[in-house]
Coordinates of C-alpha atoms in Angstrom, one line a residue:
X1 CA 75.2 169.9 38.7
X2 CA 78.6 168.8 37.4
X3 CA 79.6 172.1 35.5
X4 CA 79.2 174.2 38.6
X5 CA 82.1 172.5 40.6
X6 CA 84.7 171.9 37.9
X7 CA 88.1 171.5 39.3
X8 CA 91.1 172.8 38.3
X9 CA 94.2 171.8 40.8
X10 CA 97.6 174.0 40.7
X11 CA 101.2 171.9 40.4
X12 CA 101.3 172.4 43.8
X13 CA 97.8 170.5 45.1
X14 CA 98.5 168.1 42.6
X15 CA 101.8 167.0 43.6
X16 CA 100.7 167.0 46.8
X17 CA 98.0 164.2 45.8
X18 CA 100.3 162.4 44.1
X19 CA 103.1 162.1 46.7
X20 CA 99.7 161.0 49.4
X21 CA 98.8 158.0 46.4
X22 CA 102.7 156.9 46.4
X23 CA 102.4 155.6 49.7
X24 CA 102.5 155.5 53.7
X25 CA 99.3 154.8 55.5
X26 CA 96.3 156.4 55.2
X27 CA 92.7 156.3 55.4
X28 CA 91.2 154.6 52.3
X29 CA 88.4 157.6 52.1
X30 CA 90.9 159.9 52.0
X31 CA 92.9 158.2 49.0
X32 CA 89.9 157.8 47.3
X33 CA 89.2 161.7 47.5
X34 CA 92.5 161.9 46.2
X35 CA 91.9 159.8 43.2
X36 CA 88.5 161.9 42.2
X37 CA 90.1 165.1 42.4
X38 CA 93.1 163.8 40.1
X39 CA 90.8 162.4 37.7
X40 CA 88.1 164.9 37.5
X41 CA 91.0 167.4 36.6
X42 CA 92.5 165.4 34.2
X43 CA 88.6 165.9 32.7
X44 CA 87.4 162.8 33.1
X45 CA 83.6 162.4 34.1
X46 CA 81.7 161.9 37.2
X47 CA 80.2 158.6 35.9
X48 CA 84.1 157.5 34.7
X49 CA 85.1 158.4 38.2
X50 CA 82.5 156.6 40.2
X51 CA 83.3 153.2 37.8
X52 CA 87.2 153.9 38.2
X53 CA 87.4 154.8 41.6
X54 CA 84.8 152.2 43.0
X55 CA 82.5 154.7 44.2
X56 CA 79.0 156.4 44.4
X57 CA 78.1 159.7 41.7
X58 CA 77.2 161.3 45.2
X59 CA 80.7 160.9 46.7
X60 CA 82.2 162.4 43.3
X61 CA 79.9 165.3 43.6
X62 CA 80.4 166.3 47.0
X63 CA 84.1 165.9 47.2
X64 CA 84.5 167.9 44.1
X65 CA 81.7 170.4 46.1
X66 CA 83.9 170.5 48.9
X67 CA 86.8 171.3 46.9
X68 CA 85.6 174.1 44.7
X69 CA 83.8 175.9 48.2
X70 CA 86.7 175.5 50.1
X71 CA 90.1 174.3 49.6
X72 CA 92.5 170.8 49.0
X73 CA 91.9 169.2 52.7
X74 CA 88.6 170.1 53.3
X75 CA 88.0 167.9 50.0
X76 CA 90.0 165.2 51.6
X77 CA 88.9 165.5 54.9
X78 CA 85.7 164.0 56.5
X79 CA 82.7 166.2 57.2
X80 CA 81.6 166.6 60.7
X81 CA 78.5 164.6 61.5
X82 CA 75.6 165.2 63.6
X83 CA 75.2 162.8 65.8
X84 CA 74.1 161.6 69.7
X85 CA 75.0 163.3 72.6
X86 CA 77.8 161.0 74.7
X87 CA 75.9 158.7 76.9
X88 CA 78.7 158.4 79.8
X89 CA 79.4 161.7 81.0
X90 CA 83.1 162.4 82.1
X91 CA 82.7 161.6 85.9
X92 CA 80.9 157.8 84.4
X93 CA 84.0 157.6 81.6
X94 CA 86.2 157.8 84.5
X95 CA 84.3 155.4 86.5
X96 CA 84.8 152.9 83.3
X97 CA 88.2 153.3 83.5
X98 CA 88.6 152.6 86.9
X99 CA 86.6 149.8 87.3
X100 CA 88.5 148.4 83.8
X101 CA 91.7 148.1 85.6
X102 CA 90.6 147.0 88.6
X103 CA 90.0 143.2 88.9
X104 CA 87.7 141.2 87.6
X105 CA 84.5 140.0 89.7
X106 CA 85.3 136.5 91.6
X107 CA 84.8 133.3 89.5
X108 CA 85.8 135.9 86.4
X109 CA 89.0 135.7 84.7
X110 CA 89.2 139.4 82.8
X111 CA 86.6 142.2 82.2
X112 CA 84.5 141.7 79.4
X113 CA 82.4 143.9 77.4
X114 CA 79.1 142.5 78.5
X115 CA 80.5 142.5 81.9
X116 CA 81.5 146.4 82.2
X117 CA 78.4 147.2 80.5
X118 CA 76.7 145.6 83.3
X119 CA 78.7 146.8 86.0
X120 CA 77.7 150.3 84.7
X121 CA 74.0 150.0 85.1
X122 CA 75.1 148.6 88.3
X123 CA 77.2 151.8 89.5
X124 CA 75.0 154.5 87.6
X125 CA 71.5 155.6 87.0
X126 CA 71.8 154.3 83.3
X127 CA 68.8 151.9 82.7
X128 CA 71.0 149.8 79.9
X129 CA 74.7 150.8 78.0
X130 CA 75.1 148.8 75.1
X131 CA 78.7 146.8 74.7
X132 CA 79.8 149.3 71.8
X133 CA 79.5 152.4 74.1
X134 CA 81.8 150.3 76.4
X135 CA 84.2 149.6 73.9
X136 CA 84.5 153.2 72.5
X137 CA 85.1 154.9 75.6
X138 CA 87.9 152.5 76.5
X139 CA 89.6 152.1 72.8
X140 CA 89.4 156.3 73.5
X141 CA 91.4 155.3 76.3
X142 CA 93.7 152.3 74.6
X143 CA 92.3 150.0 77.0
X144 CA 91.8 146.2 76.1
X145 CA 91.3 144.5 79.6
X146 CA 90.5 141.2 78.1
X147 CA 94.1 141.0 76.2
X148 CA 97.0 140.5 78.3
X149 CA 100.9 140.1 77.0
X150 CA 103.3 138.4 79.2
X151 CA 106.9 139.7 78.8
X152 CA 109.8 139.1 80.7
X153 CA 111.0 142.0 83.0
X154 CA 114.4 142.4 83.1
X155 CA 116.5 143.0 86.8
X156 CA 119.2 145.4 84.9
X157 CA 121.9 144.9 88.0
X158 CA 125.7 145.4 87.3
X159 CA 125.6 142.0 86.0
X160 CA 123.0 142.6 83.3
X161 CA 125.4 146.0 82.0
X162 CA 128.1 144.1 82.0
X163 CA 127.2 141.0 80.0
X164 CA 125.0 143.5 77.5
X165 CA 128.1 146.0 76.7
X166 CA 130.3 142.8 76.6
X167 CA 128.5 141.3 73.8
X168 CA 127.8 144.7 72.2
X169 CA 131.6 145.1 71.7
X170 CA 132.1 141.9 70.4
X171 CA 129.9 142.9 67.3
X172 CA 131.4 146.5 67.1
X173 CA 135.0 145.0 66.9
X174 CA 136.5 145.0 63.1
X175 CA 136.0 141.6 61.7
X176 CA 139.2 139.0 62.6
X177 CA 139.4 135.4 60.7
X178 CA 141.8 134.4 63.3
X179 CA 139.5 135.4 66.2
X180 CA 135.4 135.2 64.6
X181 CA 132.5 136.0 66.8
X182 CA 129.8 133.3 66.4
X183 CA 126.2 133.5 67.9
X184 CA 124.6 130.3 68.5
X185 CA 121.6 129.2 70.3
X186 CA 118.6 126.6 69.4
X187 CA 115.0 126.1 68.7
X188 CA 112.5 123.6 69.4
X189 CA 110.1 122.5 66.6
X190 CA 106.9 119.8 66.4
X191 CA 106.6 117.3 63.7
X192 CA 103.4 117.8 62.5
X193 CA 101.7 115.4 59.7
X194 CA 98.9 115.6 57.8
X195 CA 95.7 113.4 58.5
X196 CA 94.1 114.4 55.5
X197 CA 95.6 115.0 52.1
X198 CA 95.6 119.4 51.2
X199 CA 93.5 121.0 48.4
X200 CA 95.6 122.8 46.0
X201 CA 95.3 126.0 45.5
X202 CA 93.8 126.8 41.6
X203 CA 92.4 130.3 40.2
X204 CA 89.4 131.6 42.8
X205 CA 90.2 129.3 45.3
X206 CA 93.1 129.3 48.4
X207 CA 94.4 126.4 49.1
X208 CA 92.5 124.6 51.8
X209 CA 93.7 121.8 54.7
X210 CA 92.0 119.9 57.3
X211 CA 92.2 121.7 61.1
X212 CA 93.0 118.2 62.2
X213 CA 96.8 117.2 62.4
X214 CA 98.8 114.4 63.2
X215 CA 101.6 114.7 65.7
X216 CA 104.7 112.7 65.2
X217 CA 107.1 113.8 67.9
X218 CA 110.1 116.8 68.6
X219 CA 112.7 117.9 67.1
X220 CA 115.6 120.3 67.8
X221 CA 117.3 123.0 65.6
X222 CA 120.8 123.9 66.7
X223 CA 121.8 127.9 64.8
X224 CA 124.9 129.6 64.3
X225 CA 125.5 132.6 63.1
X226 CA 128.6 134.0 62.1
X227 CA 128.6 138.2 63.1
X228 CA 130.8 139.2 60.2
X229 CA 130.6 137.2 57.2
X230 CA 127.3 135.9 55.8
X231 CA 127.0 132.2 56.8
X232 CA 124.8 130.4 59.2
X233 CA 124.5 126.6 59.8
X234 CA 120.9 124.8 61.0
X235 CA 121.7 121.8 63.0
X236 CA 118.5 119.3 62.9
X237 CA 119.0 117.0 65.9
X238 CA 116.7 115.2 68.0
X239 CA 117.3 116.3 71.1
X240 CA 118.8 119.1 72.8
X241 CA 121.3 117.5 75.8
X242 CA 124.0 118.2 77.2
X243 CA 126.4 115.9 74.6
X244 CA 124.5 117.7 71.8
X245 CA 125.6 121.5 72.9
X246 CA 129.2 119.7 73.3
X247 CA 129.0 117.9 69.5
X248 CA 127.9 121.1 68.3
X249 CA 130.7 122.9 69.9
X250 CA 133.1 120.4 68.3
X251 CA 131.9 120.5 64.6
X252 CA 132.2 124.6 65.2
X253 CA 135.8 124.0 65.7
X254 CA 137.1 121.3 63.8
X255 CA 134.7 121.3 61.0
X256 CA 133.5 124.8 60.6
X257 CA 136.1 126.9 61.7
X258 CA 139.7 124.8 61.9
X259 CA 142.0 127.2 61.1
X260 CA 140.7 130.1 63.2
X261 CA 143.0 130.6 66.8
X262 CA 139.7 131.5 69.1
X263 CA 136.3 131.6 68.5
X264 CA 134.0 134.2 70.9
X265 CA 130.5 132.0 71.2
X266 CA 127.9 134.5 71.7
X267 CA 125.0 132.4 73.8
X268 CA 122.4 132.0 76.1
X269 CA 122.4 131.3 80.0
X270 CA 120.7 127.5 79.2
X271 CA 122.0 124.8 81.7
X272 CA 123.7 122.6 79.2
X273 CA 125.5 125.4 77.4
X274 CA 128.8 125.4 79.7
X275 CA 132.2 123.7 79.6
X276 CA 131.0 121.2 81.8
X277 CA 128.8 119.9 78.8
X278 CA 132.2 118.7 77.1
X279 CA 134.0 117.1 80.3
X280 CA 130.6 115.5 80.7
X281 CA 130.6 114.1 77.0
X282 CA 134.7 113.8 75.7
X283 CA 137.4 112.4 77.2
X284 CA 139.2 114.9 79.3
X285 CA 142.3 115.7 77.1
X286 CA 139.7 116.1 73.9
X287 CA 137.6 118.5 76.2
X288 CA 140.5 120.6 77.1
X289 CA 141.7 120.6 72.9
X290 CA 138.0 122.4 72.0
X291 CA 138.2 124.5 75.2
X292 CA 141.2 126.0 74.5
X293 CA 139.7 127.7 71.2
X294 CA 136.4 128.6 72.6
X295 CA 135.4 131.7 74.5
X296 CA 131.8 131.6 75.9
X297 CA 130.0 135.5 75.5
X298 CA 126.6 134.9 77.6
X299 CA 124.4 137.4 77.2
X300 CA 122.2 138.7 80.3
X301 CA 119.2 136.5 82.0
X302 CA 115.8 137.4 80.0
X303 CA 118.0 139.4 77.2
X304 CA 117.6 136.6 74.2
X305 CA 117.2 139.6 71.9
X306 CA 120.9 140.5 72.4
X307 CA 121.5 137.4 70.4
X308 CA 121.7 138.4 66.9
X309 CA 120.6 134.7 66.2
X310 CA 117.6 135.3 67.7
X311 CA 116.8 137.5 64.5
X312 CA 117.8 135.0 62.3
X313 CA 115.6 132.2 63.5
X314 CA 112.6 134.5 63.1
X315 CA 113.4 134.6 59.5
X316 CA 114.1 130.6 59.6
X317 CA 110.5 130.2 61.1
X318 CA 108.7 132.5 58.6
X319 CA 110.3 131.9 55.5
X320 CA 110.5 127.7 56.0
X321 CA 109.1 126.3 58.9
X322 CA 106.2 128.0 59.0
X323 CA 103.9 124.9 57.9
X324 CA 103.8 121.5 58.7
X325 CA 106.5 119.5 58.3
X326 CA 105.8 115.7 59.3
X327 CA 108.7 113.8 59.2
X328 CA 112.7 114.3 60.9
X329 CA 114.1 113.6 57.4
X330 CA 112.4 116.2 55.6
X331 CA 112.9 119.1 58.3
X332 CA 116.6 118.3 57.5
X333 CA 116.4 118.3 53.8
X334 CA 114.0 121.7 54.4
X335 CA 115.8 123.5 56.1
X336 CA 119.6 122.6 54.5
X337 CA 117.4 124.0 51.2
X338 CA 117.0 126.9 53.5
X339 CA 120.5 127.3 55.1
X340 CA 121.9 127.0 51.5
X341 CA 119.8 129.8 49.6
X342 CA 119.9 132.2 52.4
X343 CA 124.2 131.8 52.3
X344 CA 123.9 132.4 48.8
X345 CA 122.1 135.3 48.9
X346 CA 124.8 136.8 51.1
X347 CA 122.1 137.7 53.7
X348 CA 123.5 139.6 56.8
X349 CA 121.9 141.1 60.1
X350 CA 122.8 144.8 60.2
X351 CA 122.9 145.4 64.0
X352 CA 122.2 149.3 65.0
X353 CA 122.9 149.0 68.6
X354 CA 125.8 149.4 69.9
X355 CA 127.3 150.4 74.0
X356 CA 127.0 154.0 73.3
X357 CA 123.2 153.8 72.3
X358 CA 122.8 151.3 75.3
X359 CA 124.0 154.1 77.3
X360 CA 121.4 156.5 76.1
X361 CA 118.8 154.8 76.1
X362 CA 119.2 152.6 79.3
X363 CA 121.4 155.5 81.5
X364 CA 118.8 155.4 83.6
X365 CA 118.7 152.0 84.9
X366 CA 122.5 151.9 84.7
X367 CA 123.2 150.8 88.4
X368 CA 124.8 153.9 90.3
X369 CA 128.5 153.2 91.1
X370 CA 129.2 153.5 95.2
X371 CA 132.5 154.5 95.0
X372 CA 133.1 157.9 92.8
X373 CA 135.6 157.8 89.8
X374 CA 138.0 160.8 91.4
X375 CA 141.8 160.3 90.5
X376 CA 142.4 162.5 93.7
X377 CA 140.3 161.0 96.1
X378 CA 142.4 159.8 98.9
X379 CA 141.7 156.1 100.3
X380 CA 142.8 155.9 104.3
X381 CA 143.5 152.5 104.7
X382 CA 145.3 150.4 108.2
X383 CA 148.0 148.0 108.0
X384 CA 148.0 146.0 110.9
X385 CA 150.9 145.2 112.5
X386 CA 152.7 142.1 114.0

């Protein structure tokens, strides 16, 4: 059986394999096709293939039958199958995809499977469609009606293109100790304790912890992020007020940056992040001294993700506080551990988009100017008189 279909692949066909094992996604069938033909014409045998590969003698014998009869991808590719004819014929698919996307029956909070199913027994002359026929025809269709997202979506007014290409050319500008762009926002975060001691982990076994949790109370973490330089700072404090946005402002300019002449505070549209915050919690004159080397950059309502912070407390979450952390004195010494090896790694956000790609992308929900830019267009205008 095994001398008929010998295979012998050119340079061609087996750089090809080689460059589809190297990576990028792909059916694991297909890769292991990939590995019997490489191996069966490096000369190994069928019964070294089906131990290295992790596969049946059968599968090495017809791939290498498909390859020899025909050619490279009908070795990799799959067969066609015999198989049923469709239950749901296209007028009954259509009917599925209606009824999916129209709203649930009363007392029901989404379509299930069971419940489509039934609706079609209801609506056809099928006797009974089983829930997988359901869930083919509408994965066909990328339709999951018992999964809902919520997103914010945006109003993009002349406000919203303003604030966007504002902050956008704050982070184009050439770096300028004297004048340093800072982004800065916050993050709540639970104290969560352990009511049972973890397992370890040890050789053939993950490490294991009980589903049941103690919780010990809030805490807040302040973030700055400086645009041009790699540094950021994690404030742990346990609250988030009105005096702690105007403390925070303070240490930015006296502590962290006392020698710069203005500092452009890229932030969020938050209540307590205003200049009212430090009237309401310095004396005036010491108000007006950390005013004068602020400049507040909001970004747009329901834009957070033109806050290059924002990317950097996704890291903070996954790479520290993504556990539980029990107590308010070891979230500070965690995530100072943090703050420190991430500035010592020089780590950066390499931001890609800019006002010009804004205008690309987003031209069309650019708000349409009323009054046309023509240097010759004449304005009539009345004086009255007295």
């Amino acid at each position: 059986m095994n001398v008929r279909y010998r295979v012998e692949l050119s340079q061609t066909e087996r750089t090809e394999l080689t460059e589809l094992l190297s990576g990028g996604k792909h059916a694991a069938r297909r890769l292991k096709r990939a590995q019997i033909l490489l191996a069966a014409d490096g000369g190994a045998s069928d019964e070294a293939i089906a131990t290295n590969v992790g596969v049946g003698s059968s599968t090495v014998y017809r791939t290498k039958r498909r390859f020899v009869l025909g050619n490279l991808e009908a070795a990799l590719s799959e067969e066609p199958r015999p198989g049923a004819n469709r239950k749901l014929s296209g007028k009954e698919e259509a009917l599925l995809v209606a009824t999916a996307c129209s709203s649930p029956p009363a007392g029901r909070a989404r379509w299930t499977l069971e419940l489509l199913s039934g609706e079609l027994v209801r609506l056809t002359a099928h006797e009974s469609v089983s829930r997988e026929t359901v869930r083919r025809r509408l994965a066909e269709n990328d339709l999951k009606p018992w999964r809902k997202d919520m997103w914010c979506i945006p109003q993009v007014d002349a406000d919203y293109v303003a604030r966007m290409e504002d902050v956008l050319d704050l982070y184009s500008e050439a770096p300028d100790p004297e004048r340093p762009v800072v982004c800065f926002d916050e993050s709540p975060i639970q104290l969560i304790g352990e009511v049972r001691r973890p397992i370890p982990p040890e050789p053939g076994q993950i490490e294991r912890y009980d589903c049941e949790y103690k919780r010990n109370g809030t805490a807040n973490l302040f973030v700055f992020l400086d645009v041009n330089r790699p540094w950021r700072k994690v404030k742990v404090t346990e609250r988030r007020a009105a005096e702690d946005f105007a403390v925070c402002m303070r240490d930015l300019t006296d502590v962290h940056y006392p020698g710069a002449e203005r500092i452009r505070v890229v932030l969020d549209n938050l209540s307590t992040h205003s200049a009212g915050a430090l009237y309401q919690t310095f004396p005036a004159d010491e108000a007006r001294r950390v005013l004068r080397r602020l400049e507040f950059h909001y970004v747009p309502k329901h834009a957070s993700w033109l806050n290059m912070v924002e990317i950097e407390i996704g890291v903070l979450a996954s790479q520290c506080l993504d556990r539980r952390i029990e107590s308010y004195t070891r979230l500070v010494a965690e995530t100072a551990a943090w703050e420190k090896r991430r500035n010592a790694e020089c780590a950066r956000i390499n931001w890609m988009f800019t006002t010009q790609k804004a205008r690309a992308k987003m031209g069309r929900a650019y708000p349409k100017p009323t009054l046309k830019s023509d240097q010759n267009q004449r304005v009539k205008t009345s004086v009255p008189r007295y």
